[in-house]
Coordinates of N, CA and C in Angstrom, one line a residue:
D1406 N -4.3 -1.1 12.6 CA -3.9 -2.3 10.9 C -3.5 -1.6 10.7
W1407 N -1.7 -2.1 11.0 CA -0.6 -1.8 9.7 C -0.5 -2.8 8.4
E1408 N -0.6 -1.9 7.6 CA -0.2 -2.5 5.9 C 0.6 -2.6 5.2
D1409 N 1.4 -1.4 4.9 CA 2.3 -1.5 4.6 C 3.8 -0.6 4.8
I1410 N 4.5 -1.0 4.3 CA 6.2 -0.2 4.2 C 6.3 0.3 3.7
A1411 N 7.6 1.5 3.7 CA 8.0 1.9 2.7 C 9.5 2.6 2.9
F1412 N 10.4 3.1 2.1 CA 11.3 3.6 3.1 C 12.1 4.5 1.7
D1413 N 12.8 5.4 1.8 CA 12.9 6.6 1.2 C 14.7 6.4 0.9
G1414 N 15.0 5.8 1.5 CA 16.5 6.0 1.7 C 17.4 6.6 3.1
T1415 N 16.0 7.5 4.2 CA 16.6 8.1 5.3 C 15.6 7.6 6.3
Y1416 N 14.3 7.5 6.1 CA 13.2 7.2 6.7 C 12.2 6.3 6.4
F1417 N 12.0 5.1 7.3 CA 10.9 3.9 7.1 C 9.6 5.0 7.4
Y1418 N 8.0 4.2 6.5 CA 6.7 5.0 6.7 C 5.9 3.2 7.1
I1419 N 5.5 3.7 7.8 CA 4.4 2.6 8.3 C 3.2 2.8 7.8
G1420 N 2.2 2.1 7.1 CA 1.1 2.7 6.9 C 0.0 2.1 7.5
D1421 N -0.4 2.7 8.3 CA -1.9 2.4 10.1 C -3.0 2.8 9.1
F1422 N -3.3 2.2 7.8 CA -4.5 2.9 7.3 C -5.4 1.7 6.8
G1423 N -5.5 0.4 7.4 CA -6.6 -0.5 7.3 C -7.9 0.1 7.6
N1424 N -8.9 -0.2 7.2 CA -10.3 -0.3 6.8 C -11.2 -0.6 6.1
N1425 N -10.8 -2.0 6.6 CA -12.0 -3.1 5.8 C -13.3 -3.0 6.9
L1426 N -13.2 -3.0 8.2 CA -14.1 -3.0 9.1 C -15.4 -2.5 8.7
N1427 N -15.2 -1.2 8.7 CA -17.2 -0.6 7.8 C -16.5 0.4 7.7
G1428 N -15.4 0.8 6.6 CA -14.6 1.7 6.0 C -14.5 3.4 6.4
S1429 N -14.9 3.1 7.9 CA -15.1 4.7 9.1 C -14.2 4.8 9.7
R1430 N -12.7 4.8 9.6 CA -12.2 5.1 10.5 C -11.9 6.5 10.8
T1431 N -11.8 7.1 11.3 CA -11.3 8.8 11.2 C -10.0 8.4 12.1
N1432 N -9.1 7.9 12.4 CA -7.8 8.2 12.7 C -6.5 6.8 11.9
L1433 N -6.6 7.8 10.4 CA -5.7 6.7 9.1 C -4.6 7.5 9.0
K1434 N -3.8 6.8 9.7 CA -2.4 7.9 9.5 C -1.4 6.8 9.5
I1435 N 0.1 7.6 9.6 CA 1.5 6.4 9.1 C 2.8 7.5 10.1
Y1436 N 3.5 6.8 10.1 CA 3.9 6.4 11.3 C 5.8 6.9 10.3
K1437 N 6.4 7.7 11.0 CA 7.8 7.5 10.3 C 8.7 7.9 11.1
F1438 N 9.9 7.3 10.9 CA 10.9 7.2 11.7 C 12.3 7.2 11.2
P1439 N 13.4 7.9 11.6 CA 14.5 7.7 10.8 C 15.2 6.3 10.8
F1440 N 16.2 5.6 9.7 CA 16.8 4.7 9.7 C 18.1 4.2 10.7
S1441 N 18.4 5.1 10.9 CA 19.1 5.9 12.1 C 19.2 5.8 13.4
A1442 N 17.2 5.4 13.4 CA 17.2 5.4 15.0 C 17.1 3.4 15.3
I1443 N 17.6 3.3 14.2 CA 17.9 1.4 15.1 C 19.0 1.7 14.4
P1444 N 19.1 0.7 16.3 CA 20.9 0.1 16.1 C 21.5 -1.3 15.6
G1445 N 22.5 -1.3 15.8 CA 23.3 -2.2 15.0 C 22.6 -3.6 15.8
Y1446 N 22.4 -4.2 15.1 CA 21.9 -5.7 15.2 C 22.3 -6.5 15.8
A1447 N 24.3 -6.3 15.3 CA 25.4 -7.3 16.8 C 25.7 -6.6 17.6
S1448 N 25.5 -5.6 18.0 CA 25.4 -4.9 19.5 C 23.6 -4.7 20.3
D1449 N 23.0 -4.9 19.9 CA 21.0 -5.0 20.1 C 20.7 -5.6 19.1
P1450 N 20.4 -7.0 18.8 CA 19.7 -7.6 18.5 C 18.2 -7.4 18.6
V1451 N 17.6 -6.6 19.6 CA 16.2 -6.6 19.8 C 16.0 -4.9 20.1
A1452 N 15.4 -4.0 19.0 CA 15.8 -2.7 19.0 C 14.2 -1.8 19.2
I1453 N 14.4 -0.7 20.1 CA 13.3 -0.1 20.4 C 13.5 0.9 19.8
I1454 N 12.3 1.9 19.4 CA 12.8 3.6 18.4 C 11.5 4.4 19.8
P1455 N 12.9 4.9 20.8 CA 12.2 6.2 21.0 C 10.7 6.2 20.6
D1456 N 9.6 7.5 21.6 CA 8.8 7.4 20.5 C 9.2 9.1 20.1
Q1457 N 10.0 9.6 20.7 CA 10.1 11.1 20.6 C 10.5 11.2 18.9
Q1458 N 11.0 9.7 18.1 CA 11.9 9.8 17.2 C 10.8 9.7 15.7
V1459 N 9.8 9.3 16.3 CA 8.9 8.6 15.5 C 7.3 9.9 15.6
E1460 N 7.4 10.1 14.0 CA 6.9 11.2 13.9 C 4.9 10.9 12.9
V1461 N 4.2 12.0 13.3 CA 2.7 10.9 12.8 C 2.5 11.9 11.7
I1462 N 1.6 11.6 10.7 CA 1.3 11.7 9.5 C -0.4 11.3 9.2
N1463 N -1.3 12.1 9.9 CA -2.8 12.1 9.4 C -2.8 12.2 8.6
F1464 N -4.1 11.7 8.3 CA -4.8 12.1 6.9 C -6.1 11.4 6.9
T1465 N -7.3 12.1 5.7 CA -8.1 11.9 5.3 C -8.1 11.6 3.6
Y1466 N -9.3 10.8 3.0 CA -9.1 11.1 1.7 C -10.5 12.0 1.3
S1467 N -9.5 12.5 -0.1 CA -10.4 14.1 -0.7 C -12.1 13.7 -1.2
N1468 N -11.9 12.3 -1.4 CA -13.4 12.2 -2.0 C -14.3 11.3 -1.2
Q1469 N -13.8 10.9 0.3 CA -15.0 10.5 1.2 C -15.1 11.5 2.2
P1470 N -16.9 11.2 1.9 CA -17.6 12.5 2.8 C -17.0 12.3 4.3
Q1471 N -16.7 13.3 5.0 CA -16.6 13.5 6.2 C -17.7 14.0 7.1
P1472 N -18.2 13.6 8.3 CA -17.3 12.0 8.8 C -17.9 10.9 7.9
P1473 N -16.4 9.6 8.2 CA -17.1 8.8 7.2 C -18.7 8.3 7.8
V1474 N -19.3 7.7 6.2 CA -19.9 7.0 6.3 C -20.1 5.6 6.7
A1475 N -20.3 4.8 8.0 CA -20.3 2.8 8.0 C -21.2 1.9 7.4
T1476 N -20.6 1.4 6.8 CA -20.7 0.0 5.6 C -20.5 -0.5 6.3
A1477 N -21.0 -2.2 5.7 CA -20.9 -3.3 6.0 C -19.3 -3.5 5.7
V1478 N -19.0 -4.5 6.0 CA -17.7 -4.9 6.2 C -17.5 -5.5 5.2
N1479 N -16.0 -5.1 4.2 CA -15.4 -5.0 2.7 C -16.8 -4.8 2.2
A1480 N -16.8 -3.8 2.5 CA -17.6 -3.1 0.7 C -17.8 -1.6 1.2
T1481 N -16.0 -1.4 1.6 CA -16.2 0.5 1.6 C -15.2 0.1 0.2
K1482 N -15.5 1.5 -0.6 CA -13.8 1.9 -1.5 C -12.7 2.7 -0.9
F1483 N -12.9 2.7 0.5 CA -12.2 3.8 1.4 C -11.1 2.9 2.0
D1484 N -10.9 1.7 1.8 CA -9.2 0.8 2.5 C -8.9 0.9 1.6
C1485 N -7.4 0.8 2.3 CA -6.0 1.0 2.3 C -5.0 0.0 2.4
E1486 N -4.3 -0.7 1.6 CA -2.8 -1.5 2.0 C -1.3 -1.7 1.6
A1487 N -1.8 0.0 0.4 CA -0.6 -0.1 -1.0 C -0.2 1.1 -0.4
M1488 N 1.2 1.9 -0.1 CA 2.2 2.7 -0.4 C 3.4 2.8 -1.1
I1489 N 3.3 3.9 -1.1 CA 5.2 4.4 -1.9 C 5.4 5.9 -1.6
V1490 N 6.4 5.8 -1.3 CA 6.9 7.4 -1.0 C 7.8 7.2 -2.0
D1491 N 7.8 8.9 -2.3 CA 8.9 8.9 -3.5 C 8.5 10.8 -4.4
N1492 N 9.9 10.9 -3.9 CA 9.5 12.6 -4.4 C 9.1 13.8 -4.0
G1493 N 9.1 13.1 -1.9 CA 9.1 13.8 -1.7 C 7.5 13.7 -1.1
N1494 N 6.9 13.0 -1.9 CA 4.9 12.5 -1.9 C 4.7 11.3 -0.7
I1495 N 4.0 11.2 -0.4 CA 3.0 10.1 0.0 C 2.0 9.1 -1.2
H1496 N 2.5 8.5 -1.8 CA 1.5 8.0 -2.7 C 0.6 6.3 -1.8
L1497 N -0.5 6.1 -1.7 CA -1.5 5.5 -1.7 C -3.1 4.8 -2.6
F1498 N -2.5 3.8 -2.8 CA -3.6 2.3 -3.9 C -4.4 2.1 -3.2
S1499 N -5.9 2.6 -3.4 CA -7.2 2.1 -2.5 C -7.1 0.7 -3.3
K1500 N -7.7 -0.3 -1.9 CA -8.4 -1.1 -2.5 C -9.8 -1.5 -2.0
N1501 N -10.3 -1.3 -3.0 CA -11.9 -1.2 -3.2 C -12.2 -2.6 -3.3
W1502 N -12.8 -2.3 -2.3 CA -14.1 -3.6 -2.1 C -15.3 -3.3 -3.2
I1503 N -15.5 -2.3 -3.4 CA -16.8 -2.2 -4.2 C -16.4 -2.3 -6.1
D1504 N -15.6 -1.9 -6.6 CA -15.8 -1.9 -7.6 C -14.3 -2.8 -8.5
N1505 N -13.6 -3.2 -7.3 CA -12.0 -4.5 -7.5 C -11.1 -3.6 -8.5
N1506 N -11.3 -2.0 -8.1 CA -10.2 -1.2 -8.9 C -9.7 -0.3 -8.1
S1507 N -9.0 0.3 -8.4 CA -7.8 1.1 -7.6 C -7.4 2.7 -7.4
T1508 N -8.0 3.7 -6.3 CA -7.7 5.1 -6.7 C -6.3 5.5 -6.2
H1509 N -5.3 5.8 -6.8 CA -4.4 6.5 -6.4 C -4.6 8.0 -6.1
Y1510 N -4.2 7.8 -4.3 CA -3.8 8.8 -3.6 C -2.5 9.9 -3.1
I1511 N -2.5 11.1 -3.2 CA -1.4 11.7 -2.8 C -1.5 12.6 -1.7
I1512 N -0.5 12.2 -1.2 CA -0.3 12.9 0.3 C 0.7 14.0 -0.2
N1513 N 0.4 15.5 -0.6 CA 2.0 16.0 -0.9 C 2.7 16.5 0.0
S1514 N 3.4 15.3 0.7 CA 4.4 16.2 2.2 C 4.9 14.7 2.8
I1515 N 6.3 14.8 3.3 CA 6.1 13.7 4.1 C 7.2 13.8 5.9
N1516 N 6.6 14.9 5.8 CA 6.6 15.8 7.1 C 5.1 15.6 8.4
A1517 N 4.7 15.0 9.3 CA 4.8 15.4 9.8 C 3.6 16.4 10.3
G1518 N 1.9 15.8 10.4 CA 1.0 17.0 10.1 C -0.6 16.2 9.9
T1519 N -1.1 16.9 9.2 CA -2.8 16.0 9.6 C -2.9 16.9 7.1
Y1520 N -3.1 15.9 7.0 CA -3.3 16.1 5.5 C -4.9 15.5 4.9
V1521 N -5.2 16.2 3.3 CA -5.6 15.6 2.7 C -5.4 14.6 1.7
A1522 N -5.5 13.1 1.6 CA -4.6 12.9 0.4 C -5.7 12.9 -1.1
D1523 N -5.1 13.8 -2.1 CA -5.9 14.0 -3.2 C -6.3 12.5 -3.9
S1524 N -6.8 12.6 -4.8 CA -7.0 11.5 -5.4 C -7.2 11.7 -7.1
V1525 N -5.8 11.4 -7.7 CA -5.5 11.6 -8.5 C -5.8 11.2 -9.7
E1526 N -6.0 10.3 -9.8 CA -6.5 8.9 -10.9 C -7.2 7.6 -10.4
T1527 N -7.5 6.4 -11.9 CA -8.0 5.5 -11.3 C -7.6 4.6 -12.3
L1528 N -7.7 3.1 -11.5 CA -6.8 2.1 -12.2 C -8.5 0.9 -12.7
A1529 N -8.6 0.4 -13.1 CA -9.2 -0.2 -13.2 C -8.8 -1.8 -13.5
T1530 N -8.3 -2.4 -12.2 CA -6.9 -3.3 -12.0 C -8.1 -4.8 -12.1
G1531 N -9.1 -4.6 -12.0 CA -10.0 -6.3 -11.0 C -9.6 -6.7 -10.3
Y1532 N -9.4 -5.9 -9.2 CA -8.2 -7.2 -8.1 C -8.5 -5.8 -7.6
L1533 N -8.2 -6.2 -6.3 CA -8.0 -6.1 -4.4 C -6.8 -5.4 -4.3
V1534 N -5.8 -4.4 -5.1 CA -4.6 -4.4 -4.8 C -4.5 -4.1 -3.1
S1535 N -3.2 -5.1 -2.3 CA -3.2 -5.6 -1.4 C -0.9 -4.6 -1.1
A1536 N -0.7 -4.5 -1.9 CA 0.6 -4.2 -1.6 C 1.0 -3.2 -3.2
A1537 N 1.8 -2.8 -2.6 CA 2.7 -1.7 -4.3 C 4.0 -1.6 -3.9
D1538 N 5.1 -1.1 -4.9 CA 6.0 -0.7 -4.9 C 7.4 0.2 -5.8
K1539 N 8.2 0.7 -5.6 CA 8.8 1.4 -6.6 C 9.7 0.3 -7.3
V1540 N 10.7 0.5 -8.0 CA 11.6 0.0 -8.1 C 12.4 0.7 -8.0
A1541 N 13.5 1.1 -7.3 CA 14.4 1.9 -6.8 C 15.3 2.4 -8.0
G1542 N 15.8 3.3 -8.5 CA 16.3 4.3 -9.3 C 15.6 4.6 -10.4
Q1543 N 14.3 3.9 -10.9 CA 14.0 3.4 -11.9 C 12.4 3.6 -11.9
N1544 N 11.9 4.3 -13.1 CA 10.7 4.8 -12.8 C 9.8 3.6 -13.4
I1545 N 9.5 2.3 -12.2 CA 8.8 1.1 -12.5 C 7.7 1.0 -11.4
I1546 N 7.0 1.3 -11.2 CA 5.9 0.8 -9.9 C 5.6 -0.6 -10.2
I1547 N 5.4 -1.3 -9.0 CA 4.3 -2.9 -8.8 C 3.4 -2.2 -8.5
L1548 N 2.2 -3.4 -8.7 CA 0.5 -3.3 -8.1 C 0.6 -4.7 -7.5
L1549 N 0.2 -5.1 -6.7 CA -0.1 -6.3 -6.4 C -1.3 -6.7 -5.3
G1550 N -2.2 -7.6 -5.7 CA -3.7 -8.1 -5.5 C -4.4 -9.5 -6.0
Y1551 N -5.2 -9.5 -5.6 CA -5.6 -11.3 -5.6 C -7.7 -10.4 -5.7
Q1552 N -8.4 -11.5 -6.1 CA -9.3 -11.5 -6.1 C -10.5 -11.6 -5.1
P1553 N -11.3 -11.0 -4.4 CA -11.3 -12.2 -3.2 C -13.0 -13.3 -3.6
S1554 N -12.6 -13.6 -4.3 CA -13.6 -14.5 -5.0 C -13.5 -15.5 -5.6
G1555 N -13.9 -16.5 -5.8 CA -13.7 -18.1 -6.9 C -12.2 -18.8 -5.6
A1556 N -11.5 -18.8 -6.5 CA -9.9 -19.4 -6.5 C -9.3 -18.4 -5.6
G1557 N -9.3 -17.3 -5.9 CA -8.5 -16.2 -4.9 C -7.0 -15.9 -5.9
S1558 N -7.9 -15.8 -7.4 CA -6.6 -15.5 -8.2 C -6.0 -14.4 -8.2
H1559 N -4.6 -13.9 -8.1 CA -3.3 -13.3 -7.6 C -3.0 -12.0 -9.2
F1560 N -3.1 -10.9 -9.4 CA -2.4 -10.5 -10.3 C -1.4 -9.5 -9.8
M1561 N -0.4 -8.7 -10.9 CA 0.0 -7.8 -10.6 C 0.5 -7.0 -11.4
H1562 N 0.4 -5.4 -11.8 CA 0.3 -5.0 -12.8 C 1.9 -4.5 -12.0
I1563 N 2.6 -4.0 -13.6 CA 3.8 -3.3 -14.2 C 3.4 -2.4 -15.1
L1564 N 4.1 -0.9 -13.9 CA 3.4 0.5 -14.4 C 4.6 1.3 -14.9
S1565 N 4.7 1.3 -15.9 CA 5.8 2.5 -16.2 C 5.6 3.3 -17.6
D1566 N 6.4 4.0 -17.7 CA 6.5 5.3 -19.0 C 5.3 5.7 -19.0
Y1567 N 5.3 6.3 -17.4 CA 4.1 7.1 -16.8 C 5.0 8.7 -17.0
K1568 N 3.7 9.7 -16.6 CA 3.9 10.8 -16.9 C 4.1 11.6 -15.4
A1569 N 4.7 11.8 -15.1 CA 5.6 12.5 -14.1 C 4.3 11.4 -12.4
D1570 N 3.4 12.0 -11.4 CA 3.3 11.3 -10.9 C 1.4 11.0 -11.3
S1571 N 1.2 10.8 -12.3 CA -0.1 9.6 -13.3 C 0.3 9.0 -13.5
F1572 N 0.8 7.5 -12.4 CA 1.2 6.5 -12.8 C 0.6 5.9 -13.7
F1573 N -0.8 5.7 -13.9 CA -2.0 4.9 -14.1 C -1.8 5.8 -15.8
T1574 N -0.8 6.6 -16.7 CA -0.8 7.1 -17.5 C 0.0 6.6 -18.2
G1575 N 0.7 5.9 -18.3 CA 1.8 5.3 -19.3 C 1.2 3.8 -19.3
N1576 N 2.7 2.6 -20.2 CA 2.4 1.4 -19.7 C 1.9 0.4 -18.6
K1577 N 0.9 0.0 -18.6 CA 0.1 -0.6 -17.3 C 0.4 -2.4 -17.8
R1578 N 1.4 -3.1 -17.7 CA 1.1 -4.6 -17.9 C 0.7 -5.3 -17.1
R1579 N -0.3 -6.0 -17.4 CA -0.7 -6.8 -16.1 C -0.2 -8.4 -16.3
I1580 N 0.5 -9.2 -15.2 CA 0.9 -10.2 -14.8 C 0.0 -10.9 -13.9
D1581 N -0.3 -12.1 -14.7 CA -1.5 -13.2 -14.5 C -0.4 -14.3 -12.9
L1582 N -0.8 -14.5 -11.8 CA 0.0 -15.4 -10.9 C -1.2 -16.5 -10.0
P1583 N 0.2 -17.3 -9.7 CA -1.1 -18.6 -9.1 C -2.2 -18.1 -8.3
D1584 N -3.3 -18.7 -8.0 CA -4.3 -18.5 -7.3 C -3.9 -18.9 -5.5
A1585 N -4.9 -18.4 -4.4 CA -4.7 -18.6 -3.3 C -4.5 -20.1 -3.0
S1586 N -4.7 -21.0 -3.9 CA -5.0 -22.4 -3.2 C -3.1 -22.5 -3.8
V1587 N -1.8 -22.0 -4.3 CA -0.8 -22.3 -3.9 C 0.3 -20.9 -3.6
M1588 N -0.3 -19.9 -3.5 CA 0.5 -18.7 -2.6 C -0.3 -17.8 -1.6
A1589 N -0.9 -18.8 -1.6 CA -2.1 -18.1 -0.2 C -3.1 -16.6 -1.0
Q1590 N -2.8 -15.8 0.9 CA -3.0 -14.3 0.6 C -1.9 -13.6 0.0
S1591 N -1.5 -13.1 -0.8 CA -0.3 -12.6 -0.6 C -1.2 -10.5 -0.4
E1592 N 0.2 -10.5 0.4 CA 0.0 -9.1 1.0 C 1.0 -8.3 1.2
G1593 N 2.2 -8.5 0.7 CA 3.5 -7.8 0.1 C 4.3 -8.1 -0.7
I1594 N 4.3 -6.8 -1.0 CA 6.0 -7.3 -2.3 C 7.5 -6.0 -2.0
T1595 N 8.2 -6.3 -2.4 CA 9.5 -5.7 -2.7 C 10.3 -5.8 -3.3
F1596 N 11.2 -4.8 -4.4 CA 12.1 -5.4 -4.8 C 13.3 -5.1 -4.6
R1597 N 14.4 -5.6 -4.5 CA 15.6 -5.5 -4.3 C 16.7 -4.8 -5.7
D1598 N 16.2 -4.6 -6.7 CA 16.7 -4.7 -7.6 C 15.8 -4.1 -9.4
G1599 N 16.3 -3.5 -10.0 CA 15.0 -3.8 -10.8 C 15.5 -5.1 -11.8
K1600 N 16.0 -6.8 -11.0 CA 15.5 -7.9 -11.8 C 14.7 -8.6 -10.5
Y1601 N 14.9 -8.2 -9.7 CA 14.3 -9.6 -7.7 C 14.1 -8.9 -7.2
G1602 N 12.8 -9.8 -7.0 CA 11.5 -8.8 -6.2 C 11.0 -10.7 -5.2
Y1603 N 10.2 -9.4 -4.3 CA 9.6 -10.2 -3.1 C 8.3 -10.4 -3.0
I1604 N 7.7 -11.6 -3.3 CA 6.4 -11.2 -2.4 C 6.1 -12.0 -1.3
S1605 N 5.5 -11.2 -0.2 CA 4.8 -12.2 1.4 C 3.3 -12.5 1.3
N1606 N 2.9 -13.4 2.2 CA 1.2 -13.7 2.2 C 1.3 -14.6 3.7
E1607 N 0.1 -14.2 3.6 CA -0.3 -15.0 4.8 C -1.4 -16.2 4.7
K1608 N -1.4 -17.0 6.1 CA -2.2 -17.9 6.0 C -3.6 -18.0 5.4
F1609 N -4.1 -19.0 4.4 CA -4.9 -19.0 3.9 C -6.6 -19.9 4.3
V1610 N -7.1 -19.8 4.8 CA -8.4 -20.9 5.1 C -9.9 -20.5 4.3
R1611 N -10.4 -21.1 3.5 CA -11.1 -21.2 2.8 C -12.1 -22.2 3.3
T1612 N -13.8 -22.5 4.5 CA -14.2 -23.3 4.1 C -15.6 -23.4 3.1
V1613 N -16.0 -24.9 2.7 CA -16.6 -24.3 1.4 C -17.6 -25.2 2.5
G1614 N -19.1 -24.6 2.1 CA -19.8 -25.4 2.9 C -21.1 -26.2 2.2
P1615 N -22.1 -27.2 2.5 CA -22.7 -28.2 1.6 C -23.5 -27.5 0.8

């Protein structure tokens, strides 16, 4: 269940760590491959990345019991849809269906292997975090997400002036965005530069019973 993508200037990282079914996945992973593996579009508009150029980063969460205990659907603290890569580390931001907050985990490597993602801090977002990005060249991180009930209100946190890798220690500005009736269910965010960014969403259907 691919959930997010990050780029560090040399490698792409694809997060295969969606875990909302019952919170008990044991094969959480991130795929890594070099930008140079993608041929020029003009010469080859349909690209295939050779298997030997794709590395796999496997991980577990430091504060999740192993083996994981199954929960009901959408009732786990250990779902994740948001990732950035910065300074040789992988940063994950959980989608906590229980408490509507987000825990920041760090994998202290970008190399293939098996790791424990360390829980370092938690932010009381009040919504489910579905995407993250870092503004290139600036210490600004963006979290995006929505509330799973009511009108599906959306929010964005701008994190700045933080200390080292403790992203929740600085300025935490929350921006209110339209609800799902306007912007559907937002799932991805990326910034082109320090001024402009893009949000992607998916089709949203809600049936109201009698």
